[in-house]
């Protein structure tokens, strides 16, 4: 449900708009406010929660499975196939293949202690953030040199060529997205394969370290009992205080910097890919603690049970959302791509949430497991058995 808060922009607008609020749309105050709220509270945090829970699921599954290595790799193989089909046939923003590839590394850490897992996850996050931060610091230096009054022409040309690859208004990438995604299914598929075909590799390059760090921390939290109800309310509140106290002030400062820079492309990309990583990790952990605290406090409320049902069908809903949203926005459906304001997109989010919250309890009451969860399990079991 939280992932859709961010992905809705990629479903409905050119890819540049995900990072730069001026890359597509009118730049209305309400749109900028929506973008700022997402930056402050949700951007990176929802992917972080998903990766945390993925890591936790891997270690919990390993604890109870016979032939755990074979079964794990069978599950990752099936997940990779789903991801390939999803990314190239439905929506270019797939995360499943990314998780399947990184998930193949996790058995190395299966038997580590919770402390070792947590330390490894934190180190991976910090090192990845530091490496990317140095690169963007260098780009800011290039910007300063290239915009100086006496800058050499060759340096200015290099700077402009580099800047042309960043999300900004009027970019060639946005124009190509509009032309493709307003077309028919064959046109869009050709674009996904032949123009955007390297997206999975780019995702590994730009976000792989962050995702792996989250997965390791999720494994640690599962081993520590946090995700199985073992933490007290006091422990959850402590994580909220520390996580929000460390993360939110810095994320707020980076968001203010983006506005103050007039959405400079280098500042936006640096915030998105590098500088914010440790601080959005802290707030992702605080979000997790808050969710667990609320779920415990209001466990008997119908809405909590409905949300839990959505969680049990998360794989199905992730893919279902892509089918629904691409049908609404792409040319072969209602053709609304690039025609709906950023703020109005959240009406579609609310509608999709209503579907999830209504369908999930009904389906689970009759079938006990989501349809794609069942298919994933059956295919993985067949592969595992076939390799015995």
CSV table of C-alpha atoms in Angstrom, one decimal:
chain,number,residue,atom,x,y,z
A,1,UNK,CA,0.0,0.0,0.0
A,2,UNK,CA,2.8,2.4,0.8
A,3,UNK,CA,4.8,1.6,-2.3
A,4,UNK,CA,1.9,2.9,-4.4
A,5,UNK,CA,2.2,6.3,-2.8
A,6,UNK,CA,5.5,6.6,-4.8
A,7,UNK,CA,5.0,4.3,-7.8
A,8,UNK,CA,1.8,6.2,-8.8
A,9,UNK,CA,3.9,9.0,-10.3
A,10,UNK,CA,5.9,6.5,-12.4
A,11,UNK,CA,2.7,4.8,-13.6
A,12,UNK,CA,1.1,8.1,-14.7
A,13,UNK,CA,3.9,10.5,-15.6
A,14,UNK,CA,7.3,10.5,-17.5
A,15,UNK,CA,10.0,8.9,-15.4
A,16,UNK,CA,11.8,12.2,-14.7
A,17,UNK,CA,8.8,13.4,-12.7
A,18,UNK,CA,9.5,10.9,-10.0
A,19,UNK,CA,12.6,12.8,-9.0
A,20,UNK,CA,12.0,16.3,-10.2
A,21,UNK,CA,8.5,17.8,-9.5
A,22,UNK,CA,9.0,20.3,-12.3
A,23,UNK,CA,9.9,17.7,-14.9
A,24,UNK,CA,6.3,17.2,-15.7
A,25,UNK,CA,3.2,19.1,-14.7
A,26,UNK,CA,2.4,22.7,-13.9
A,27,UNK,CA,4.4,23.0,-10.6
A,28,UNK,CA,1.2,24.1,-8.7
A,29,UNK,CA,1.7,24.7,-5.0
A,30,UNK,CA,-0.4,21.7,-4.2
A,31,UNK,CA,1.7,19.4,-6.4
A,32,UNK,CA,4.9,20.7,-4.8
A,33,UNK,CA,3.4,20.1,-1.4
A,34,UNK,CA,2.6,16.5,-2.3
A,35,UNK,CA,6.1,16.0,-3.6
A,36,UNK,CA,7.6,17.5,-0.4
A,37,UNK,CA,5.5,15.3,1.9
A,38,UNK,CA,6.6,12.2,0.0
A,39,UNK,CA,10.2,13.3,0.3
A,40,UNK,CA,9.9,13.9,4.0
A,41,UNK,CA,8.0,10.8,5.0
A,42,UNK,CA,7.8,8.2,2.3
A,43,UNK,CA,10.4,8.3,-0.5
A,44,UNK,CA,12.9,5.4,0.0
A,45,UNK,CA,11.1,4.5,3.3
A,46,UNK,CA,8.5,2.3,1.6
A,47,UNK,CA,11.0,0.4,-0.5
A,48,UNK,CA,13.1,0.1,2.7
A,49,UNK,CA,10.2,-1.5,4.5
A,50,UNK,CA,9.6,-3.9,1.7
A,51,UNK,CA,13.3,-4.9,1.6
A,52,UNK,CA,13.3,-5.2,5.4
A,53,UNK,CA,10.4,-7.6,5.3
A,54,UNK,CA,11.9,-9.5,2.4
A,55,UNK,CA,15.0,-10.1,4.4
A,56,UNK,CA,13.0,-11.2,7.4
A,57,UNK,CA,10.9,-13.5,5.3
A,58,UNK,CA,14.0,-15.2,3.9
A,59,UNK,CA,15.5,-15.9,7.3
A,60,UNK,CA,12.1,-17.1,8.8
A,61,UNK,CA,11.6,-19.4,5.8
A,62,UNK,CA,15.1,-20.8,6.1
A,63,UNK,CA,14.5,-21.6,9.8
A,64,UNK,CA,11.7,-23.9,9.1
A,65,UNK,CA,12.5,-25.4,5.7
A,66,UNK,CA,14.2,-28.7,4.9
A,67,UNK,CA,16.8,-28.5,2.1
A,68,UNK,CA,16.7,-24.8,2.7
A,69,UNK,CA,19.4,-23.8,0.2
A,70,UNK,CA,17.7,-25.6,-2.8
A,71,UNK,CA,14.3,-24.3,-1.8
A,72,UNK,CA,15.6,-20.7,-1.4
A,73,UNK,CA,17.2,-20.6,-4.8
A,74,UNK,CA,14.1,-22.1,-6.4
A,75,UNK,CA,12.0,-19.3,-4.8
A,76,UNK,CA,14.5,-16.7,-6.1
A,77,UNK,CA,14.4,-18.3,-9.6
A,78,UNK,CA,10.6,-18.1,-9.8
A,79,UNK,CA,10.7,-14.6,-8.4
A,80,UNK,CA,13.2,-13.6,-11.1
A,81,UNK,CA,10.9,-15.0,-13.8
A,82,UNK,CA,8.0,-13.0,-12.4
A,83,UNK,CA,10.2,-9.9,-12.3
A,84,UNK,CA,11.3,-10.3,-15.9
A,85,UNK,CA,7.7,-10.8,-17.2
A,86,UNK,CA,6.5,-7.9,-15.1
A,87,UNK,CA,9.3,-5.5,-16.0
A,88,UNK,CA,9.3,-6.1,-19.8
A,89,UNK,CA,5.6,-6.9,-20.4
A,90,UNK,CA,3.7,-4.8,-17.9
A,91,UNK,CA,5.7,-2.0,-16.2
A,92,UNK,CA,9.3,-0.9,-16.4
A,93,UNK,CA,9.5,-0.1,-12.6
A,94,UNK,CA,9.7,-3.8,-11.5
A,95,UNK,CA,11.5,-4.5,-8.2
A,96,UNK,CA,11.0,-8.3,-8.1
A,97,UNK,CA,14.0,-9.2,-10.3
A,98,UNK,CA,16.1,-6.8,-8.2
A,99,UNK,CA,15.1,-8.6,-5.1
A,100,UNK,CA,15.6,-12.1,-6.6
A,101,UNK,CA,19.2,-11.2,-7.6
A,102,UNK,CA,20.1,-9.7,-4.3
A,103,UNK,CA,18.2,-12.5,-2.5
A,104,UNK,CA,20.7,-15.0,-3.9
A,105,UNK,CA,23.4,-13.4,-1.7
A,106,UNK,CA,21.5,-13.8,1.6
A,107,UNK,CA,22.2,-17.5,2.3
A,108,UNK,CA,25.8,-16.4,3.1
A,109,UNK,CA,24.3,-14.6,6.2
A,110,UNK,CA,21.7,-17.2,7.3
A,111,UNK,CA,23.6,-18.4,10.3
A,112,UNK,CA,25.0,-15.0,11.5
A,113,UNK,CA,23.9,-13.6,14.8
A,114,UNK,CA,21.5,-10.8,15.0
A,115,UNK,CA,24.3,-8.4,16.0
A,116,UNK,CA,26.5,-9.4,13.1
A,117,UNK,CA,23.6,-9.1,10.7
A,118,UNK,CA,22.7,-5.6,12.0
A,119,UNK,CA,26.3,-4.4,11.8
A,120,UNK,CA,26.7,-5.8,8.3
A,121,UNK,CA,23.5,-4.1,7.1
A,122,UNK,CA,24.5,-0.7,8.6
A,123,UNK,CA,28.0,-0.9,7.1
A,124,UNK,CA,26.6,-1.7,3.7
A,125,UNK,CA,24.2,1.2,3.9
A,126,UNK,CA,26.9,3.7,5.1
A,127,UNK,CA,29.6,2.6,2.6
A,128,UNK,CA,27.1,2.7,-0.3
A,129,UNK,CA,25.9,6.1,0.7
A,130,UNK,CA,29.5,7.4,1.2
A,131,UNK,CA,30.6,6.2,-2.3
A,132,UNK,CA,27.6,7.8,-4.0
A,133,UNK,CA,27.9,10.9,-1.9
A,134,UNK,CA,31.5,11.4,-3.0
A,135,UNK,CA,30.4,11.2,-6.7
A,136,UNK,CA,27.7,13.8,-6.3
A,137,UNK,CA,30.0,16.0,-4.3
A,138,UNK,CA,32.3,15.9,-7.3
A,139,UNK,CA,29.4,16.8,-9.6
A,140,UNK,CA,28.7,19.8,-7.4
A,141,UNK,CA,32.3,20.8,-7.8
A,142,UNK,CA,32.0,20.4,-11.5
A,143,UNK,CA,28.9,22.6,-11.5
A,144,UNK,CA,30.7,25.3,-9.6
A,145,UNK,CA,33.7,25.3,-11.9
A,146,UNK,CA,31.5,25.2,-15.1
A,147,UNK,CA,29.3,28.0,-14.0
A,148,UNK,CA,32.2,30.3,-13.1
A,149,UNK,CA,32.6,33.4,-15.3
A,150,UNK,CA,36.0,32.3,-16.7
A,151,UNK,CA,35.0,28.6,-17.2
A,152,UNK,CA,36.7,27.0,-20.2
A,153,UNK,CA,34.3,26.2,-23.1
A,154,UNK,CA,35.3,22.5,-23.0
A,155,UNK,CA,34.3,22.3,-19.3
A,156,UNK,CA,31.0,24.1,-19.9
A,157,UNK,CA,30.2,21.7,-22.8
A,158,UNK,CA,31.0,18.6,-20.6
A,159,UNK,CA,28.9,20.0,-17.8
A,160,UNK,CA,25.9,20.6,-20.1
A,161,UNK,CA,26.2,17.2,-21.6
A,162,UNK,CA,26.2,15.6,-18.2
A,163,UNK,CA,23.2,17.7,-17.0
A,164,UNK,CA,21.2,16.7,-20.1
A,165,UNK,CA,21.0,13.1,-18.6
A,166,UNK,CA,19.5,14.3,-15.4
A,167,UNK,CA,15.7,14.7,-14.7
A,168,UNK,CA,14.6,18.3,-15.6
A,169,UNK,CA,11.8,20.1,-17.5
A,170,UNK,CA,11.8,19.6,-21.3
A,171,UNK,CA,14.1,16.6,-21.3
A,172,UNK,CA,14.4,14.3,-24.3
A,173,UNK,CA,13.7,11.3,-21.9
A,174,UNK,CA,10.4,12.8,-20.8
A,175,UNK,CA,9.4,13.4,-24.5
A,176,UNK,CA,10.3,9.8,-25.3
A,177,UNK,CA,8.3,8.4,-22.4
A,178,UNK,CA,5.2,10.4,-23.5
A,179,UNK,CA,5.4,9.2,-27.1
A,180,UNK,CA,5.9,5.6,-26.0
A,181,UNK,CA,3.4,5.2,-23.1
A,182,UNK,CA,0.6,6.9,-25.0
A,183,UNK,CA,0.9,4.2,-27.7
A,184,UNK,CA,-0.4,0.7,-28.0
A,185,UNK,CA,0.9,-2.3,-26.1
A,186,UNK,CA,3.3,-3.4,-28.8
A,187,UNK,CA,4.8,0.1,-29.0
A,188,UNK,CA,5.2,0.2,-25.2
A,189,UNK,CA,6.7,-3.2,-25.0
A,190,UNK,CA,9.2,-2.4,-27.7
A,191,UNK,CA,10.2,0.7,-25.8
A,192,UNK,CA,10.6,-1.2,-22.5
A,193,UNK,CA,12.8,-3.8,-24.2
A,194,UNK,CA,14.8,-1.8,-26.6
A,195,UNK,CA,15.1,1.6,-24.9
A,196,UNK,CA,14.6,0.8,-21.2
A,197,UNK,CA,15.9,-2.7,-21.4
A,198,UNK,CA,18.9,-2.0,-19.1
A,199,UNK,CA,16.8,-0.7,-16.3
A,200,UNK,CA,17.4,-3.8,-14.0
A,201,UNK,CA,21.1,-3.4,-14.3
A,202,UNK,CA,20.9,0.3,-13.6
A,203,UNK,CA,18.7,-0.4,-10.5
A,204,UNK,CA,21.4,-2.8,-9.2
A,205,UNK,CA,24.1,-0.2,-9.8
A,206,UNK,CA,22.2,2.8,-8.2
A,207,UNK,CA,20.2,1.0,-5.4
A,208,UNK,CA,21.6,-2.5,-4.9
A,209,UNK,CA,23.8,-1.6,-1.9
A,210,UNK,CA,20.9,0.2,-0.2
A,211,UNK,CA,18.5,-2.7,-0.8
A,212,UNK,CA,21.0,-5.3,0.4
A,213,UNK,CA,21.6,-3.3,3.6
A,214,UNK,CA,17.9,-3.2,4.3
A,215,UNK,CA,17.6,-7.0,3.7
A,216,UNK,CA,20.4,-7.7,6.2
A,217,UNK,CA,18.8,-5.5,8.8
A,218,UNK,CA,15.5,-7.2,8.2
A,219,UNK,CA,17.1,-10.5,8.8
A,220,UNK,CA,18.6,-9.1,12.1
A,221,UNK,CA,15.2,-7.8,13.2
A,222,UNK,CA,13.6,-11.2,12.5
A,223,UNK,CA,16.2,-13.0,14.5
A,224,UNK,CA,15.8,-10.4,17.3
A,225,UNK,CA,12.1,-11.1,17.5
A,226,UNK,CA,10.9,-7.6,16.6
A,227,UNK,CA,8.9,-8.9,13.6
A,228,UNK,CA,7.4,-11.8,15.5
A,229,UNK,CA,6.0,-9.8,18.4
A,230,UNK,CA,8.9,-10.2,20.7
A,231,UNK,CA,9.6,-6.5,21.4
A,232,UNK,CA,7.9,-4.6,24.2
A,233,UNK,CA,6.0,-1.3,23.5
A,234,UNK,CA,8.8,0.5,25.3
A,235,UNK,CA,11.4,-1.0,22.8
A,236,UNK,CA,9.2,0.0,19.8
A,237,UNK,CA,8.8,3.6,21.2
A,238,UNK,CA,12.5,3.9,21.7
A,239,UNK,CA,13.1,2.9,18.1
A,240,UNK,CA,10.6,5.5,17.0
A,241,UNK,CA,12.2,8.3,19.0
A,242,UNK,CA,15.7,7.5,17.8
A,243,UNK,CA,14.7,6.9,14.2
A,244,UNK,CA,12.6,10.0,13.7
A,245,UNK,CA,15.0,12.1,15.8
A,246,UNK,CA,18.0,11.1,13.6
A,247,UNK,CA,16.3,10.9,10.2
A,248,UNK,CA,13.5,13.5,9.9
A,249,UNK,CA,15.6,16.7,10.6
A,250,UNK,CA,18.2,15.8,8.0
A,251,UNK,CA,15.6,14.7,5.4
A,252,UNK,CA,13.7,18.0,6.1
A,253,UNK,CA,16.9,19.9,5.5
A,254,UNK,CA,17.6,18.1,2.3
A,255,UNK,CA,14.1,18.8,1.1
A,256,UNK,CA,14.4,22.5,1.9
A,257,UNK,CA,17.7,22.5,0.0
A,258,UNK,CA,15.9,21.1,-3.0
A,259,UNK,CA,13.4,24.0,-2.9
A,260,UNK,CA,16.1,26.6,-2.2
A,261,UNK,CA,18.2,25.3,-5.2
A,262,UNK,CA,15.1,25.7,-7.4
A,263,UNK,CA,15.1,21.9,-7.9
A,264,UNK,CA,18.6,21.8,-9.2
A,265,UNK,CA,19.0,18.4,-11.0
A,266,UNK,CA,22.3,17.5,-9.2
A,267,UNK,CA,20.8,18.4,-5.8
A,268,UNK,CA,17.7,16.3,-6.5
A,269,UNK,CA,19.7,13.3,-7.7
A,270,UNK,CA,22.2,13.6,-4.9
A,271,UNK,CA,19.3,13.6,-2.3
A,272,UNK,CA,17.5,10.8,-4.1
A,273,UNK,CA,20.5,8.4,-4.6
A,274,UNK,CA,23.1,9.2,-2.0
A,275,UNK,CA,22.9,11.8,0.8
A,276,UNK,CA,19.6,10.7,2.3
A,277,UNK,CA,20.3,7.0,2.6
A,278,UNK,CA,21.3,6.7,6.3
A,279,UNK,CA,18.6,9.1,7.3
A,280,UNK,CA,15.7,7.5,5.4
A,281,UNK,CA,16.9,4.1,6.8
A,282,UNK,CA,16.5,5.6,10.3
A,283,UNK,CA,13.0,6.8,9.5
A,284,UNK,CA,12.1,3.5,7.8
A,285,UNK,CA,13.0,1.7,11.0
A,286,UNK,CA,10.9,4.2,13.0
A,287,UNK,CA,8.0,3.7,10.6
A,288,UNK,CA,8.3,-0.1,11.1
A,289,UNK,CA,8.2,0.4,14.9
A,290,UNK,CA,5.2,2.7,14.6
A,291,UNK,CA,3.3,0.3,12.5
A,292,UNK,CA,4.0,-2.6,14.9
A,293,UNK,CA,3.0,-0.4,17.8
A,294,UNK,CA,-0.2,0.6,16.2
A,295,UNK,CA,-1.0,-2.9,15.1
A,296,UNK,CA,-0.6,-4.1,18.7
A,297,UNK,CA,-2.5,-1.3,20.2
A,298,UNK,CA,-5.5,-1.6,17.8
A,299,UNK,CA,-5.3,-5.3,17.0
A,300,UNK,CA,-9.0,-5.8,17.4
A,301,UNK,CA,-10.0,-3.1,15.0
A,302,UNK,CA,-11.5,-4.3,11.6
A,303,UNK,CA,-9.2,-1.9,9.6
A,304,UNK,CA,-6.1,-3.6,11.1
A,305,UNK,CA,-7.4,-7.0,10.2
A,306,UNK,CA,-8.1,-5.8,6.6
A,307,UNK,CA,-4.6,-4.3,6.3
A,308,UNK,CA,-3.1,-7.6,7.6
A,309,UNK,CA,-5.1,-9.4,4.9
A,310,UNK,CA,-3.6,-7.1,2.3
A,311,UNK,CA,-0.1,-7.9,3.7
A,312,UNK,CA,-0.8,-11.6,3.3
A,313,UNK,CA,-1.5,-11.0,-0.4
A,314,UNK,CA,1.3,-8.4,-0.9
A,315,UNK,CA,2.8,-10.3,-3.9
A,316,UNK,CA,-0.6,-10.5,-5.7
A,317,UNK,CA,-1.4,-6.9,-4.9
A,318,UNK,CA,2.0,-5.6,-6.1
A,319,UNK,CA,1.4,-7.2,-9.5
A,320,UNK,CA,-2.3,-6.5,-9.6
A,321,UNK,CA,-1.6,-2.8,-9.0
A,322,UNK,CA,0.7,-2.7,-12.1
A,323,UNK,CA,-2.0,-4.3,-14.3
A,324,UNK,CA,-4.7,-1.9,-13.0
A,325,UNK,CA,-2.6,1.3,-13.2
A,326,UNK,CA,-1.0,0.7,-16.5
A,327,UNK,CA,-4.4,-0.1,-18.0
A,328,UNK,CA,-5.7,3.3,-16.6
A,329,UNK,CA,-2.8,5.4,-17.7
A,330,UNK,CA,-1.2,3.7,-20.8
A,331,UNK,CA,-2.4,4.2,-24.4
A,332,UNK,CA,-4.0,0.8,-24.7
A,333,UNK,CA,-6.3,1.6,-21.7
A,334,UNK,CA,-7.8,4.9,-20.7
A,335,UNK,CA,-4.7,6.8,-22.1
A,336,UNK,CA,-4.4,9.2,-19.1
A,337,UNK,CA,-0.6,9.1,-19.1
A,338,UNK,CA,0.8,12.6,-18.5
A,339,UNK,CA,-2.7,14.1,-18.3
A,340,UNK,CA,-3.5,13.9,-14.5
A,341,UNK,CA,-2.0,16.3,-12.0
A,342,UNK,CA,0.4,15.0,-9.3
A,343,UNK,CA,-2.1,15.8,-6.4
A,344,UNK,CA,-5.0,14.2,-8.3
A,345,UNK,CA,-3.1,10.9,-8.7
A,346,UNK,CA,-3.8,10.1,-5.0
A,347,UNK,CA,-7.5,9.7,-5.8
A,348,UNK,CA,-6.3,6.6,-7.8
A,349,UNK,CA,-4.2,5.5,-4.9
A,350,UNK,CA,-7.2,5.7,-2.6
A,351,UNK,CA,-9.3,3.7,-5.1
A,352,UNK,CA,-6.7,1.0,-5.3
A,353,UNK,CA,-6.4,0.8,-1.5
A,354,UNK,CA,-10.1,0.4,-1.3
A,355,UNK,CA,-9.9,-2.5,-3.7
A,356,UNK,CA,-7.1,-4.1,-1.7
A,357,UNK,CA,-8.9,-3.7,1.6
A,358,UNK,CA,-12.1,-5.1,0.2
A,359,UNK,CA,-10.9,-8.0,-1.9
A,360,UNK,CA,-8.2,-9.4,0.5
A,361,UNK,CA,-10.3,-10.5,3.4
A,362,UNK,CA,-12.9,-12.0,1.0
A,363,UNK,CA,-10.3,-13.9,-0.9
A,364,UNK,CA,-8.4,-15.3,2.1
A,365,UNK,CA,-11.7,-16.4,3.8
A,366,UNK,CA,-12.3,-18.6,0.8
A,367,UNK,CA,-8.9,-19.7,-0.4
A,368,UNK,CA,-6.5,-19.1,2.5
A,369,UNK,CA,-3.7,-17.7,0.3
A,370,UNK,CA,-3.3,-15.2,-2.5
A,371,UNK,CA,-3.4,-16.6,-6.0
A,372,UNK,CA,0.1,-15.5,-7.0
A,373,UNK,CA,1.5,-16.4,-3.6
A,374,UNK,CA,0.1,-19.9,-4.3
A,375,UNK,CA,1.5,-20.0,-7.8
A,376,UNK,CA,4.9,-18.8,-6.6
A,377,UNK,CA,4.9,-21.5,-3.9
A,378,UNK,CA,3.9,-24.3,-6.3
A,379,UNK,CA,6.4,-23.4,-9.0
A,380,UNK,CA,9.2,-23.1,-6.5
A,381,UNK,CA,8.4,-26.5,-4.9
A,382,UNK,CA,8.4,-28.1,-8.4
A,383,UNK,CA,11.8,-26.6,-9.2
A,384,UNK,CA,13.2,-27.6,-5.8
A,385,UNK,CA,11.9,-31.2,-6.1
A,386,UNK,CA,13.1,-31.5,-9.7
A,387,UNK,CA,16.7,-30.6,-8.6
A,388,UNK,CA,16.9,-33.2,-5.9
